[in-house]
Tab-separated table of C-alpha atoms in Angstrom:
chain	number	residue	atom	x	y	z
A	27	MET	CA	-0.317	5.991	53.268
A	28	ASN	CA	1.926	7.847	50.854
A	29	VAL	CA	5.602	7.326	51.731
A	30	HIS	CA	6.894	8.458	48.338
A	31	VAL	CA	6.265	12.171	48.827
A	32	VAL	CA	9.402	14.247	48.258
A	33	LYS	CA	10.593	15.704	51.556
A	34	PRO	CA	13.277	18.317	52.285
A	35	ILE	CA	15.375	15.769	54.209
A	36	PRO	CA	16.319	12.617	52.233
A	37	ILE	CA	15.207	9.948	54.721
A	38	ASP	CA	13.397	6.869	53.365
A	39	PHE	CA	10.476	5.246	55.139
A	40	LYS	CA	12.369	1.934	54.978
A	41	GLU	CA	15.132	3.452	57.130
A	42	VAL	CA	12.567	4.075	59.864
A	43	VAL	CA	11.188	0.529	59.553
A	44	ASP	CA	14.710	-0.935	59.795
A	45	ALA	CA	15.506	1.306	62.772
A	46	TYR	CA	12.358	0.112	64.566
A	47	GLY	CA	13.435	-3.523	64.092
A	48	LYS	CA	16.891	-2.904	65.506
A	49	VAL	CA	15.817	-0.733	68.433
A	50	LYS	CA	13.127	-3.194	69.496
A	51	ARG	CA	15.774	-5.905	69.873
A	52	GLY	CA	17.732	-3.561	72.157
A	53	GLY	CA	15.376	-3.549	75.132
A	54	LYS	CA	11.940	-2.910	76.594
A	55	ALA	CA	12.613	0.081	78.849
A	56	THR	CA	10.010	2.809	78.437
A	57	GLY	CA	10.702	6.526	78.341
A	58	ILE	CA	9.024	9.463	80.019
A	59	ASP	CA	5.756	8.840	78.116
A	60	LYS	CA	5.591	5.224	79.442
A	61	GLU	CA	4.723	3.963	75.941
A	62	SER	CA	5.600	0.245	75.621
A	63	TRP	CA	6.283	-1.726	72.467
A	64	SER	CA	2.847	-3.346	72.703
A	65	ASP	CA	1.275	0.141	72.873
A	66	PHE	CA	3.369	1.364	69.947
A	67	GLU	CA	2.566	-1.673	67.815
A	68	LYS	CA	-1.212	-1.266	68.119
A	69	LYS	CA	-0.875	1.251	65.273
A	70	LEU	CA	2.566	0.259	64.051
A	71	GLN	CA	2.418	1.511	60.461
A	72	ASP	CA	0.785	4.785	61.470
A	73	ASN	CA	3.327	5.420	64.226
A	74	LEU	CA	6.289	4.651	61.978
A	75	TYR	CA	4.826	6.924	59.323
A	76	VAL	CA	4.514	9.789	61.828
A	77	ILE	CA	8.193	9.390	62.829
A	78	TRP	CA	9.284	9.279	59.181
A	79	ASN	CA	7.096	12.227	58.172
A	80	ARG	CA	8.447	14.431	60.948
A	81	LEU	CA	12.075	13.361	60.494
A	82	ALA	CA	11.961	13.880	56.743
A	83	SER	CA	10.285	17.280	57.048
A	84	GLY	CA	12.573	18.624	59.776
A	85	THR	CA	9.753	18.867	62.310
A	86	TYR	CA	10.822	16.051	64.622
A	87	PHE	CA	11.368	17.287	68.178
A	88	PRO	CA	12.376	14.801	70.886
A	89	SER	CA	10.721	14.350	74.265
A	90	ALA	CA	12.521	14.763	77.567
A	91	VAL	CA	14.766	11.934	78.778
A	92	LYS	CA	13.818	9.822	81.788
A	93	GLU	CA	16.709	9.642	84.243
A	94	VAL	CA	17.275	6.362	86.083
A	95	GLU	CA	20.015	5.388	88.500
A	96	ILE	CA	21.750	2.011	88.432
A	97	PRO	CA	24.192	0.776	91.084
A	98	LYS	CA	27.944	0.668	90.405
A	99	LYS	CA	30.370	-1.852	91.874
A	100	ASP	CA	31.856	0.823	94.165
A	101	GLY	CA	28.491	1.354	95.865
A	102	LYS	CA	27.724	4.588	94.019
A	103	THR	CA	25.143	4.980	91.266
A	104	ARG	CA	25.416	5.765	87.574
A	105	LYS	CA	22.766	7.843	85.828
A	106	LEU	CA	21.257	6.629	82.575
A	107	GLY	CA	19.010	8.653	80.294
A	108	ILE	CA	16.181	6.641	78.738
A	109	PRO	CA	14.616	8.267	75.648
A	110	THR	CA	11.105	7.340	74.511
A	111	LEU	CA	10.707	4.469	72.056
A	112	ARG	CA	9.966	6.951	69.279
A	113	ASP	CA	13.092	8.958	70.039
A	114	ARG	CA	15.183	5.771	70.040
A	115	ILE	CA	13.856	4.872	66.576
A	116	ALA	CA	14.553	8.384	65.273
A	117	GLN	CA	18.055	8.354	66.782
A	118	GLU	CA	18.789	5.001	65.156
A	119	VAL	CA	17.860	6.394	61.728
A	120	VAL	CA	20.348	9.255	62.088
A	121	ARG	CA	22.956	7.106	63.848
A	122	LYS	CA	22.972	4.604	60.980
A	123	ARG	CA	23.248	7.368	58.399
A	124	MET	CA	26.133	9.000	60.304
A	125	GLU	CA	27.944	5.707	60.843
A	126	GLN	CA	27.936	4.950	57.132
A	127	HIS	CA	29.630	8.297	56.447
A	128	ILE	CA	32.147	8.596	59.271
A	129	ASP	CA	33.117	5.170	60.630
A	130	HIS	CA	36.019	4.881	58.188
A	131	LEU	CA	37.521	8.021	59.741
A	132	PHE	CA	37.947	6.448	63.158
A	133	HIS	CA	41.269	5.096	64.391
A	134	VAL	CA	41.994	1.405	63.828
A	135	ASN	CA	42.451	0.971	67.597
A	136	SER	CA	39.004	2.337	68.440
A	137	TYR	CA	36.862	-0.754	69.032
A	138	GLY	CA	33.693	0.307	70.845
A	139	TYR	CA	30.276	0.207	69.160
A	140	ARG	CA	31.620	-0.035	65.633
A	141	PRO	CA	30.757	-2.428	62.784
A	142	LEU	CA	33.201	-5.348	62.490
A	143	LYS	CA	34.836	-4.318	65.798
A	144	SER	CA	34.351	-5.984	69.174
A	145	ALA	CA	35.362	-6.043	72.826
A	146	ARG	CA	37.076	-9.385	72.199
A	147	GLN	CA	39.354	-7.773	69.608
A	148	ALA	CA	40.169	-4.942	72.025
A	149	ILE	CA	41.024	-7.396	74.809
A	150	GLU	CA	43.293	-9.383	72.510
A	151	GLU	CA	45.066	-6.235	71.287
A	152	VAL	CA	45.775	-5.142	74.872
A	153	ARG	CA	47.051	-8.639	75.688
A	154	LYS	CA	49.450	-8.601	72.711
A	155	ASN	CA	50.675	-5.102	73.488
A	156	CYS	CA	51.409	-6.037	77.099
A	157	LYS	CA	53.785	-8.735	75.865
A	158	THR	CA	55.991	-6.237	74.048
A	159	THR	CA	55.499	-3.028	76.042
A	160	ASP	CA	56.506	-2.736	79.694
A	161	TRP	CA	54.198	0.018	80.917
A	162	VAL	CA	50.509	0.841	80.674
A	163	ILE	CA	48.489	3.990	81.328
A	164	ASP	CA	45.112	2.777	82.563
A	165	LEU	CA	43.043	5.836	81.695
A	166	ASP	CA	39.738	6.665	83.385
A	167	ILE	CA	37.806	9.756	82.272
A	168	SER	CA	35.581	11.165	84.993
A	169	LYS	CA	31.846	11.319	84.115
A	170	PHE	CA	32.632	11.352	80.414
A	171	PHE	CA	29.063	11.187	79.072
A	172	ASP	CA	27.987	13.944	81.498
A	173	GLU	CA	30.841	16.297	80.593
A	174	ILE	CA	30.860	16.270	76.777
A	175	SER	CA	30.765	19.875	75.542
A	176	HIS	CA	27.799	20.484	73.236
A	177	GLU	CA	29.693	23.248	71.440
A	178	LEU	CA	32.692	21.029	70.656
A	179	MET	CA	30.447	18.065	69.860
A	180	LEU	CA	28.501	20.039	67.273
A	181	LYS	CA	31.753	21.352	65.770
A	182	ALA	CA	32.945	17.771	65.375
A	183	VAL	CA	29.658	16.712	63.737
A	184	ALA	CA	29.738	19.650	61.318
A	185	HIS	CA	33.368	18.853	60.470
A	186	VAL	CA	32.626	15.292	59.357
A	187	ILE	CA	29.037	15.583	58.062
A	188	GLU	CA	28.085	18.215	55.503
A	189	ASP	CA	24.321	17.647	55.824
A	190	LYS	CA	23.052	20.432	58.074
A	191	TRP	CA	19.938	18.462	59.019
A	192	VAL	CA	22.149	15.923	60.832
A	193	SER	CA	23.661	18.672	62.982
A	194	MET	CA	20.154	20.043	63.578
A	195	TYR	CA	18.880	16.758	64.998
A	196	ILE	CA	22.052	16.110	66.992
A	197	LYS	CA	21.628	19.545	68.573
A	198	ARG	CA	18.025	18.762	69.506
A	199	TRP	CA	18.987	15.451	71.089
A	200	LEU	CA	21.873	16.982	73.001
A	201	GLU	CA	19.543	19.630	74.413
A	202	MET	CA	16.793	17.239	75.525
A	203	LYS	CA	15.550	18.020	79.022
A	204	ILE	CA	16.137	15.518	81.836
A	205	VAL	CA	13.326	14.335	84.114
A	206	ASN	CA	14.502	12.774	87.376
A	207	LYS	CA	12.753	10.121	89.475
A	208	VAL	CA	10.642	12.689	91.333
A	209	GLY	CA	9.483	14.332	88.101
A	210	GLU	CA	11.688	17.415	88.178
A	211	GLU	CA	12.800	18.671	84.756
A	212	THR	CA	16.293	20.096	84.370
A	213	ASP	CA	18.404	21.541	81.572
A	214	ARG	CA	21.756	20.044	80.526
A	215	GLY	CA	23.519	23.393	80.623
A	216	GLY	CA	25.457	22.825	77.406
A	217	LYS	CA	27.074	19.567	78.532
A	218	GLY	CA	26.500	15.830	78.297
A	219	THR	CA	24.749	13.252	76.177
A	220	PRO	CA	22.445	10.676	77.802
A	221	GLN	CA	24.227	7.398	78.519
A	222	GLY	CA	21.418	5.186	77.307
A	223	GLY	CA	20.592	7.074	74.125
A	224	VAL	CA	20.936	5.126	70.884
A	225	ILE	CA	23.151	7.750	69.268
A	226	SER	CA	25.312	8.456	72.336
A	227	PRO	CA	28.003	5.785	71.687
A	228	LEU	CA	28.624	7.109	68.168
A	229	LEU	CA	28.824	10.677	69.455
A	230	ALA	CA	31.225	9.523	72.182
A	231	ASN	CA	33.468	7.892	69.573
A	232	LEU	CA	33.419	11.029	67.448
A	233	TYR	CA	34.249	13.269	70.419
A	234	LEU	CA	37.160	11.124	71.592
A	235	HIS	CA	38.353	10.643	68.005
A	236	PHE	CA	39.285	14.321	67.947
A	237	ALA	CA	39.928	14.784	71.664
A	238	LEU	CA	42.403	11.890	72.063
A	239	ASP	CA	42.836	9.477	69.148
A	240	LYS	CA	43.905	12.006	66.504
A	241	TRP	CA	45.810	14.027	69.083
A	242	LEU	CA	47.843	10.984	70.160
A	243	GLU	CA	48.465	9.998	66.538
A	244	LYS	CA	49.784	13.465	65.670
A	245	LYS	CA	51.851	13.611	68.827
A	246	ASP	CA	53.604	10.275	68.295
A	247	ALA	CA	52.522	7.803	65.615
A	248	GLU	CA	54.367	5.011	67.453
A	249	ILE	CA	52.165	5.230	70.566
A	250	ASN	CA	50.057	2.107	70.910
A	251	PHE	CA	46.647	2.475	72.511
A	252	VAL	CA	43.360	0.599	72.650
A	253	ARG	CA	40.077	2.400	73.181
A	254	TYR	CA	36.599	0.967	73.705
A	255	ALA	CA	34.234	3.963	73.985
A	256	ASP	CA	35.624	5.866	76.992
A	257	ASP	CA	37.700	2.941	78.331
A	258	MET	CA	41.294	3.439	77.206
A	259	VAL	CA	44.655	1.712	77.688
A	260	ILE	CA	47.860	3.361	76.438
A	261	HIS	CA	51.100	1.350	76.139
A	262	CYS	CA	54.522	2.913	76.799
A	263	HIS	CA	58.087	1.569	76.710
A	264	SER	CA	59.239	3.371	79.856
A	265	LYS	CA	57.824	4.688	83.096
A	266	GLU	CA	59.257	8.127	82.394
A	267	LYS	CA	57.468	8.332	79.052
A	268	ALA	CA	54.219	7.131	80.644
A	269	GLU	CA	54.431	9.778	83.368
A	270	ARG	CA	55.185	12.541	80.878
A	271	LEU	CA	52.425	11.447	78.517
A	272	LEU	CA	49.891	11.248	81.335
A	273	GLU	CA	50.624	14.864	82.284
A	274	GLU	CA	50.105	15.931	78.673
A	275	ILE	CA	46.866	13.918	78.404
A	276	THR	CA	45.577	15.619	81.552
A	277	GLU	CA	46.172	19.020	79.954
A	278	ARG	CA	44.643	17.892	76.665
A	279	LEU	CA	41.466	16.645	78.319
A	280	GLN	CA	41.063	19.900	80.215
A	281	ALA	CA	41.285	21.752	76.901
A	282	VAL	CA	38.320	19.759	75.543
A	283	GLY	CA	36.181	20.045	78.670
A	284	LEU	CA	37.035	16.675	80.209
A	285	ARG	CA	39.030	15.538	83.235
A	286	LEU	CA	40.677	12.387	84.513
A	287	ASN	CA	39.421	10.377	87.439
A	288	GLU	CA	42.689	10.583	89.352
A	289	GLN	CA	41.725	7.826	91.802
A	290	LYS	CA	41.193	5.289	89.016
A	291	THR	CA	43.791	6.431	86.468
A	292	GLN	CA	47.118	4.676	87.051
A	293	ILE	CA	50.454	3.723	85.518
A	294	VAL	CA	51.001	-0.046	85.667
A	295	TYR	CA	54.098	-2.209	85.213
A	296	CYS	CA	53.538	-5.353	83.099
A	297	LYS	CA	55.545	-7.640	85.344
A	298	ASP	CA	56.424	-11.164	84.190
A	299	TYR	CA	59.382	-13.608	84.197
A	300	ARG	CA	61.436	-11.190	82.048
A	301	ARG	CA	60.335	-7.925	83.659
A	302	THR	CA	61.226	-8.255	87.316
A	303	GLU	CA	61.434	-4.705	88.691
A	304	LYS	CA	59.765	-4.070	92.031
A	305	GLN	CA	56.800	-1.812	91.338
A	306	SER	CA	53.736	-1.069	93.441
A	307	LYS	CA	51.167	-1.286	90.629
A	308	VAL	CA	51.200	-4.423	88.508
A	309	GLN	CA	47.495	-4.874	87.762
A	310	PHE	CA	44.769	-3.104	85.792
A	311	GLY	CA	41.274	-3.867	84.554
A	312	PHE	CA	39.822	-3.557	81.064
A	313	LEU	CA	36.391	-4.635	79.760
A	314	GLY	CA	35.733	-7.081	82.573
A	315	PHE	CA	39.197	-8.661	82.577
A	316	SER	CA	42.023	-8.215	85.072
A	317	TYR	CA	45.528	-8.015	83.595
A	318	GLN	CA	48.229	-9.024	86.076
A	319	PRO	CA	51.155	-11.418	86.711
A	320	ARG	CA	49.997	-15.048	86.986
A	321	ARG	CA	51.563	-18.483	86.929
A	322	SER	CA	51.146	-20.024	83.476
A	323	GLN	CA	51.852	-23.518	82.235
A	324	ASN	CA	54.689	-24.086	79.799
A	325	LEU	CA	53.194	-25.494	76.586
A	326	LEU	CA	56.294	-27.567	75.771
A	327	TYR	CA	56.966	-28.850	79.303
A	328	LYS	CA	53.634	-29.437	81.005
A	329	HIS	CA	55.201	-29.913	84.448
A	330	ARG	CA	56.839	-26.479	84.332
A	331	SER	CA	55.305	-23.053	84.829
A	332	TYR	CA	56.430	-19.464	84.464
A	333	MET	CA	55.236	-15.977	85.396
A	334	ALA	CA	53.224	-14.289	82.652
A	335	PHE	CA	51.324	-11.009	82.467
A	336	THR	CA	47.931	-12.298	81.408
A	337	ALA	CA	44.227	-11.513	81.297
A	338	GLU	CA	41.594	-13.299	83.363
A	339	ILE	CA	38.038	-12.569	84.466
A	340	SER	CA	38.066	-9.834	87.112
A	341	LYS	CA	37.005	-10.469	90.703
A	342	ALA	CA	34.122	-8.005	90.268
A	343	ASN	CA	32.723	-10.075	87.397
A	344	GLN	CA	33.260	-13.307	89.301
A	345	LYS	CA	31.025	-11.839	92.018
A	346	LYS	CA	28.424	-10.767	89.429
A	347	ILE	CA	28.281	-14.283	87.996
A	348	ALA	CA	28.010	-15.809	91.468
A	349	GLU	CA	25.137	-13.445	92.274
A	350	ALA	CA	23.393	-14.244	88.973
A	351	ILE	CA	23.678	-17.992	89.666
A	352	ARG	CA	22.154	-17.432	93.089
A	353	THR	CA	19.249	-15.251	91.971
A	354	THR	CA	18.312	-16.360	88.427
A	355	VAL	CA	16.980	-19.656	89.772
A	356	ASP	CA	14.868	-20.100	92.905
A	357	TRP	CA	16.842	-23.028	94.271
A	358	ARG	CA	14.227	-23.715	96.954
A	359	ILE	CA	11.733	-24.941	94.345
A	360	THR	CA	12.237	-28.668	93.816
A	361	HIS	CA	9.030	-29.710	92.061
A	362	VAL	CA	10.379	-28.537	88.671
A	363	GLU	CA	12.718	-30.582	86.493
A	364	ILE	CA	16.414	-29.880	86.002
A	365	GLU	CA	15.659	-28.968	82.373
A	366	ASN	CA	13.807	-25.881	83.670
A	367	ILE	CA	16.943	-24.775	85.522
A	368	ALA	CA	19.084	-25.300	82.412
A	369	GLU	CA	16.635	-23.272	80.332
A	370	LYS	CA	16.921	-20.321	82.716
A	371	LEU	CA	20.715	-20.397	82.923
A	372	ASN	CA	21.986	-21.484	79.517
A	373	SER	CA	21.835	-18.130	77.730
A	374	ARG	CA	23.829	-16.579	80.586
A	375	LEU	CA	26.278	-19.474	80.670
A	376	ARG	CA	26.825	-19.155	76.940
A	377	GLY	CA	27.640	-15.458	77.275
A	378	TRP	CA	29.978	-15.922	80.274
A	379	ILE	CA	31.918	-18.810	78.761
A	380	ASN	CA	32.208	-17.383	75.242
A	381	TYR	CA	33.497	-14.078	76.625
A	382	PHE	CA	35.361	-14.718	79.875
A	383	GLY	CA	36.585	-18.111	78.691
A	384	LEU	CA	38.806	-16.387	76.134
A	385	TYR	CA	41.755	-16.192	78.527
A	386	GLY	CA	42.683	-17.647	81.889
A	387	LYS	CA	39.894	-20.169	82.356
A	388	ALA	CA	40.962	-21.127	85.887
A	389	SER	CA	39.056	-18.331	87.631
A	390	LEU	CA	35.991	-18.852	85.464
A	391	ARG	CA	36.038	-22.573	86.286
A	392	LYS	CA	36.252	-21.710	89.974
A	393	THR	CA	33.249	-19.399	89.629
A	394	LEU	CA	31.171	-21.943	87.720
A	395	LEU	CA	31.940	-24.467	90.447
A	396	LEU	CA	29.381	-22.512	92.482
A	397	LEU	CA	26.720	-23.588	89.989
A	398	GLU	CA	27.674	-27.249	90.349
A	399	ARG	CA	27.399	-26.930	94.126
A	400	ARG	CA	23.958	-25.349	93.780
A	401	LEU	CA	22.888	-28.180	91.475
A	402	LEU	CA	24.130	-30.821	93.924
A	403	LYS	CA	22.283	-29.219	96.843
A	404	TRP	CA	19.123	-28.915	94.725
A	405	ILE	CA	19.388	-32.601	93.727
A	406	GLN	CA	19.784	-33.617	97.365
A	407	ASP	CA	16.617	-31.699	98.258
A	408	LYS	CA	14.599	-32.876	95.238
A	409	TYR	CA	15.435	-36.577	95.459
A	410	LYS	CA	15.855	-36.726	99.252
A	411	ILE	CA	19.459	-37.857	98.891
A	412	THR	CA	21.310	-37.569	102.193
A	413	SER	CA	24.893	-38.079	101.050
A	414	PHE	CA	27.018	-35.727	98.960
A	415	LYS	CA	28.405	-38.718	97.050
A	416	GLY	CA	24.890	-39.855	96.204
A	417	ALA	CA	24.090	-36.427	94.787
A	418	ILE	CA	27.287	-36.526	92.686
A	419	ASN	CA	26.294	-39.930	91.305
A	420	LYS	CA	22.813	-38.655	90.450
A	421	LEU	CA	24.193	-35.572	88.701
A	422	PHE	CA	26.684	-37.758	86.835
A	423	SER	CA	23.812	-39.958	85.656
A	424	ILE	CA	21.853	-36.932	84.404
A	425	ARG	CA	24.875	-35.574	82.585
A	426	LYS	CA	25.617	-38.958	81.003
A	427	GLN	CA	22.120	-38.990	79.521
A	428	ASN	CA	22.406	-35.445	78.145
A	429	GLN	CA	25.848	-33.860	78.124
A	430	ARG	CA	24.443	-30.772	76.389
A	431	LEU	CA	21.791	-30.055	78.989
A	432	PHE	CA	23.891	-27.252	80.484
A	433	TYR	CA	26.134	-25.141	78.276
A	434	HIS	CA	29.078	-25.404	80.691
A	435	TRP	CA	28.834	-29.214	80.511
A	436	GLU	CA	28.926	-29.043	76.723
A	437	LYS	CA	32.083	-26.911	76.919
A	438	GLY	CA	33.867	-29.186	79.365
A	439	TYR	CA	33.384	-27.237	82.599
A	440	CYS	CA	32.706	-30.303	84.736
A	441	PHE	CA	34.066	-30.746	88.219
A	442	TYR	CA	33.034	-33.795	90.226
A	443	TYR	CA	33.011	-36.432	87.516
């Protein structure tokens, strides 16, 4: 296998190998060809060589995208486009190359899907801004990934990347056909990028970099905003300025082929002990957290509290965690050991606590109390313990023997003992 042949497009075989390793860690979902990782790996080197050879020669053409629908919290569904495994590897090669060239161009307050940036940083920035700025525009773009203009997207790519082969492949991926659940193939009609494609988040960042970030910066360099992909919060010092800016943003989005979701976009007052105006909207959500007025404990005088505008896990995510606790473990099975339950739940517990435990732990503690109640009921059934107190004593004994058995025990989320 000769991987040192000079090709018209400067892509190394190692880039394809690295892309395969990263994409494989991202998930097992199969595309329209139904090829799984085990199928692909039967001839791993040969398959990677074929992808490299075609990418490097300009002859790589993607397959159609499999459309799947996933439920949203409002009862509706969201459409995802699942490329084939081979297309995901090829996209990762180009995505990585693009990222290395253009990430430094992006605004400092753009946090989504970027190296050395995270949702946690975005949440903290919003929290800090809410302390010093009275008003927030909670911006929701309607069907963003479905509405991206291919023409404007390709102009943006050509503006930041000189290599014409990058634009060529981006164009091919944008124009991939869509195959729905009944097998019907449709055309994109010059709009949209599949939400589920490896390269889509980078393209989304690039599109909104020009559509909003740079536009806001040129308009008023003092405007504070935080963006995570298409989730955006803009901070304003007055309601009048927020209302005026929202009107201008609406016009700007229309000019770039996008539109606001008017039902979800809102102007919110950051009410606390200093900001006491009567306003109808004093709450907004961002990246799984709810920002709103809450009673907070005074750090100097523990017996005193005050009203603060703070972040805490949203009610929607509390419900998701409760549902995951209920369904991840079959609580009717009592012949297994408690270690088996911990093994099933600990990776989830680690994620919930390390993320939602950042701010306002009270609601997270209340949610995790549901797990303790499930454990107590399971212990009663397993050991034929009739009293609730007896189950508490048994659970206390188990925890005393191994405080790290469950991740929430290790982190101090204990309730009955």
